[in-house]
Amino acid sequence: MTDCFGIIPARYDSSRFPGKPLADICGKPMFWHVWNRAMKCPEMKKVVLATDSEAILQAAVELNVPAVMTDPAHTSGTDRVLEAARKTGIPGNSVVVNIQGDEPCLAPEMLTELVRPFAEKQARVTTLASVISYEEAQSRDRVKVALAKDGRALYFSRAPIPFSHTGNEDFLLHIGLYGFRMEALEMFASLERGELEQREKLEQLRLLENGIPIHVAVTKHSCHGVDRPEDLHTAIKILEREQ
């Protein structure tokens, strides 16, 4: 297996939850929980926090979490991950994992599932999906993915895809964790935003529009992301049960 490096984008400003990476969960900031759980994945050689905030950087230093400062002007987490990967000196043949900074209950096994396809040399980009019901798939905030038989993504959409005539079928929910070979991450950042990406507001479509395949691993694990302050209660309950 190629060396795998995790990078956690931790931006201070958030329209729905400013300062989210510093939110207290069981006595530690949220970013620490994400980092701690990612480090439990045996495939991760190193996990680094990528932030645009001096306050977050200082908190990381105090907790012995490796961190780098990145440009606050970045418009996406992927751009921040690339800058951090360059600053960290990640080798060009390595795998870079973009780990969402608002997943304090992340299951380390999900990262193992994410990087497993890189055992094959042709794998360049990977992500995850999980099964959801027809009712859950109706939300535009839940991004759905349709797969080819070999596990490659055919399309991502906010619409329920593929269309259901009966309303009885399950769907695949996209989980926003990504693995990139370093060369694929560099290429992604160099590409212009495509028509499909702008229409759906989904940056992963930039890869598909340019013929770069994305392998999707279907996981039985679920995510409990913190989008708003009211989501903290659920995360705290989950972590307290595990202690």
Coordinates of C-alpha atoms in Angstrom, one line a residue:
M1 CA 0.0 0.0 0.0
T2 CA 1.2 3.5 -0.9
D3 CA 1.9 5.8 2.1
C4 CA -1.4 7.6 3.1
F5 CA -1.5 11.1 4.7
G6 CA -4.6 12.6 6.2
I7 CA -5.4 16.4 6.1
I8 CA -8.2 18.0 8.0
P9 CA -9.4 21.4 6.7
A10 CA -10.3 23.6 9.6
R11 CA -11.6 26.9 8.5
Y12 CA -12.7 29.4 11.2
D13 CA -15.4 31.2 9.4
S14 CA -18.6 29.3 8.8
S15 CA -21.9 31.0 7.9
R16 CA -23.9 28.5 10.0
F17 CA -21.3 27.9 12.8
P18 CA -18.4 30.4 13.2
G19 CA -15.4 29.0 15.0
K20 CA -16.8 25.4 14.6
P21 CA -13.4 23.6 14.8
L22 CA -12.9 25.1 18.3
A23 CA -16.4 24.0 19.6
D24 CA -16.0 22.2 22.9
I25 CA -16.9 18.5 22.9
C26 CA -16.3 16.5 26.1
G27 CA -13.5 19.0 27.1
K28 CA -11.6 19.1 23.8
P29 CA -12.1 21.1 20.6
M30 CA -13.9 19.4 17.7
F31 CA -10.8 19.3 15.6
W32 CA -8.9 17.3 18.2
H33 CA -11.6 14.6 18.1
V34 CA -11.4 14.4 14.3
W35 CA -7.6 14.1 14.4
N36 CA -7.6 11.6 17.3
R37 CA -10.0 9.3 15.5
A38 CA -8.2 9.6 12.2
M39 CA -4.9 8.7 13.9
K40 CA -6.6 5.4 14.9
C41 CA -6.7 4.3 11.2
P42 CA -3.6 2.1 10.8
E43 CA -3.2 3.2 7.2
M44 CA -2.6 6.8 8.1
K45 CA 1.1 7.6 8.3
K46 CA 0.4 11.1 9.5
V47 CA -2.6 13.4 10.0
V48 CA -2.3 17.2 9.8
L49 CA -4.7 20.0 10.5
A50 CA -4.9 22.7 7.8
T51 CA -6.3 26.0 9.1
D52 CA -6.6 29.7 8.3
S53 CA -6.9 30.8 11.9
E54 CA -4.2 31.7 14.4
A55 CA -6.6 30.7 17.2
I56 CA -7.0 27.2 15.8
L57 CA -3.3 26.9 15.1
Q58 CA -2.5 27.9 18.7
A59 CA -5.0 25.4 20.1
A60 CA -3.5 22.7 17.9
V61 CA 0.0 23.4 19.1
E62 CA -1.2 23.2 22.8
L63 CA -2.7 19.8 22.1
N64 CA 0.3 18.5 20.1
V65 CA -1.8 18.2 16.9
P66 CA 0.4 18.8 13.8
A67 CA -1.0 21.9 11.9
V68 CA -0.1 24.3 9.1
M69 CA -1.5 27.7 8.3
T70 CA -3.2 28.0 4.9
D71 CA -4.5 30.9 2.8
P72 CA -7.9 32.2 4.1
A73 CA -8.9 33.1 0.5
H74 CA -9.4 29.4 -0.4
T75 CA -12.9 28.8 -1.8
S76 CA -12.9 25.0 -1.1
G77 CA -11.6 22.5 1.4
T78 CA -9.8 20.7 -1.4
D79 CA -7.7 23.8 -2.3
R80 CA -6.8 24.1 1.4
V81 CA -5.8 20.4 1.5
L82 CA -3.5 20.8 -1.5
E83 CA -1.7 23.8 0.0
A84 CA -1.2 21.8 3.2
A85 CA 0.0 18.8 1.3
R86 CA 2.6 20.9 -0.5
K87 CA 3.7 22.6 2.8
T88 CA 4.0 19.2 4.5
G89 CA 6.2 17.9 1.8
I90 CA 4.0 14.9 1.0
P91 CA 5.7 12.8 -1.7
G92 CA 4.2 12.8 -5.2
N93 CA 3.4 9.1 -5.2
S94 CA 1.5 9.2 -1.9
V95 CA -2.2 9.2 -1.2
V96 CA -3.7 12.3 0.4
V97 CA -7.0 11.9 2.3
N98 CA -9.3 14.9 2.7
I99 CA -10.9 14.4 6.2
Q100 CA -13.9 16.5 7.0
G101 CA -13.2 18.7 10.0
D102 CA -16.7 18.5 11.3
E103 CA -16.9 14.7 11.9
P104 CA -15.9 14.3 15.6
C105 CA -17.5 10.8 15.6
L106 CA -15.6 9.6 12.5
A107 CA -15.2 5.8 12.4
P108 CA -11.5 5.1 11.6
E109 CA -12.7 2.0 9.7
M110 CA -14.2 4.4 7.1
L111 CA -10.7 5.7 6.3
T112 CA -9.5 2.2 5.8
E113 CA -12.3 1.5 3.4
L114 CA -11.5 4.8 1.6
V115 CA -7.9 4.0 0.9
R116 CA -8.2 0.3 0.2
P117 CA -8.8 0.8 -3.5
F118 CA -5.3 2.4 -3.8
A119 CA -3.8 -1.0 -3.6
E120 CA -4.6 -1.0 -7.4
K121 CA -2.3 1.3 -9.3
Q122 CA -5.1 2.6 -11.6
A123 CA -7.0 4.1 -8.6
R124 CA -6.6 7.9 -8.6
V125 CA -9.5 9.2 -6.6
T126 CA -11.8 7.5 -4.0
T127 CA -14.8 8.4 -1.9
L128 CA -17.5 6.8 0.2
A129 CA -21.2 6.2 0.0
S130 CA -23.8 4.6 2.3
V131 CA -27.4 3.3 1.7
I132 CA -30.3 5.6 2.5
S133 CA -34.1 5.2 2.0
Y134 CA -36.2 6.8 -0.7
E135 CA -37.6 9.3 1.8
E136 CA -34.1 10.3 3.0
A137 CA -33.0 10.8 -0.6
Q138 CA -35.6 13.5 -1.3
S139 CA -33.5 16.1 0.5
R140 CA -31.3 18.3 -1.8
D141 CA -28.8 18.6 1.0
R142 CA -28.1 14.9 0.7
V143 CA -26.0 14.3 -2.3
K144 CA -26.7 11.0 -4.1
V145 CA -24.4 9.0 -6.3
A146 CA -25.0 6.4 -9.1
L147 CA -22.4 3.7 -9.6
A148 CA -21.2 1.5 -12.5
K149 CA -20.8 -2.2 -11.8
D150 CA -17.1 -1.8 -11.1
G151 CA -17.7 0.8 -8.4
R152 CA -16.9 3.9 -10.4
A153 CA -19.1 6.9 -9.9
L154 CA -21.3 7.6 -12.9
Y155 CA -22.8 10.8 -11.5
F156 CA -23.4 12.8 -8.3
S157 CA -26.5 14.8 -7.8
R158 CA -28.7 16.6 -5.3
A159 CA -31.6 15.1 -7.2
P160 CA -32.6 11.5 -6.3
I161 CA -30.6 9.4 -8.8
P162 CA -31.3 7.0 -10.4
F163 CA -35.0 7.8 -10.7
S164 CA -37.4 5.6 -8.8
H165 CA -40.7 4.6 -10.5
T166 CA -42.0 2.8 -7.4
G167 CA -40.6 4.8 -4.4
N168 CA -39.5 1.5 -2.9
E169 CA -35.8 1.5 -3.9
D170 CA -32.8 2.6 -1.7
F171 CA -30.3 5.2 -2.8
L172 CA -26.6 5.8 -2.2
L173 CA -25.7 8.8 -0.1
H174 CA -22.4 10.4 -0.9
I175 CA -20.1 10.8 2.1
G176 CA -17.7 13.7 1.7
L177 CA -14.4 11.9 2.4
Y178 CA -11.9 11.8 -0.4
G179 CA -8.7 10.0 -1.2
F180 CA -6.4 11.4 -3.9
R181 CA -3.1 10.3 -5.4
M182 CA -1.0 13.5 -5.1
E183 CA -0.9 13.9 -8.9
A184 CA -4.7 13.7 -9.1
L185 CA -5.0 16.3 -6.4
E186 CA -2.7 18.6 -8.2
M187 CA -4.6 18.0 -11.5
F188 CA -7.9 18.6 -9.8
A189 CA -6.8 22.0 -8.5
S190 CA -5.6 23.0 -12.0
L191 CA -8.9 22.3 -13.7
E192 CA -11.5 25.0 -14.3
R193 CA -14.9 24.7 -12.8
G194 CA -17.2 22.9 -15.2
E195 CA -20.8 23.4 -16.2
L196 CA -22.1 20.4 -14.2
E197 CA -20.1 21.5 -11.1
Q198 CA -21.6 25.0 -11.2
R199 CA -25.1 23.7 -11.8
E200 CA -25.1 21.1 -9.0
K201 CA -22.7 23.1 -6.7
L202 CA -20.7 19.8 -6.3
E203 CA -16.9 20.1 -6.9
Q204 CA -16.4 16.4 -7.4
L205 CA -18.2 16.7 -10.8
R206 CA -15.1 18.6 -12.0
L207 CA -13.3 15.3 -12.0
L208 CA -16.0 13.4 -13.9
E209 CA -16.4 16.2 -16.4
N210 CA -12.7 15.8 -17.2
G211 CA -12.7 12.0 -17.5
I212 CA -11.0 11.4 -14.1
P213 CA -12.7 8.3 -12.5
I214 CA -13.8 8.3 -8.9
H215 CA -14.0 4.9 -7.2
V216 CA -16.8 4.7 -4.6
A217 CA -16.6 2.3 -1.6
V218 CA -19.9 1.6 0.0
T219 CA -19.7 1.6 3.8
K220 CA -22.0 0.4 6.5
H221 CA -20.7 3.1 8.8
S222 CA -22.6 6.4 9.1
C223 CA -21.6 10.0 9.6
H224 CA -22.7 12.4 12.3
G225 CA -21.4 15.7 11.0
V226 CA -21.8 18.9 13.0
D227 CA -23.2 21.6 10.7
R228 CA -24.9 23.8 13.3
P229 CA -24.5 24.4 17.0
E230 CA -27.5 22.2 17.7
D231 CA -25.8 19.2 16.2
L232 CA -23.2 19.2 19.0
H233 CA -25.6 17.4 21.4
T234 CA -25.8 14.3 19.2
A235 CA -22.0 14.2 18.8
I236 CA -21.5 14.6 22.6
K237 CA -24.0 11.7 23.3
I238 CA -22.2 9.4 20.8
L239 CA -18.7 10.1 22.3
E240 CA -19.9 9.8 25.9
R241 CA -21.4 6.4 25.1
E242 CA -18.0 5.3 23.8
Q243 CA -16.1 6.4 26.9

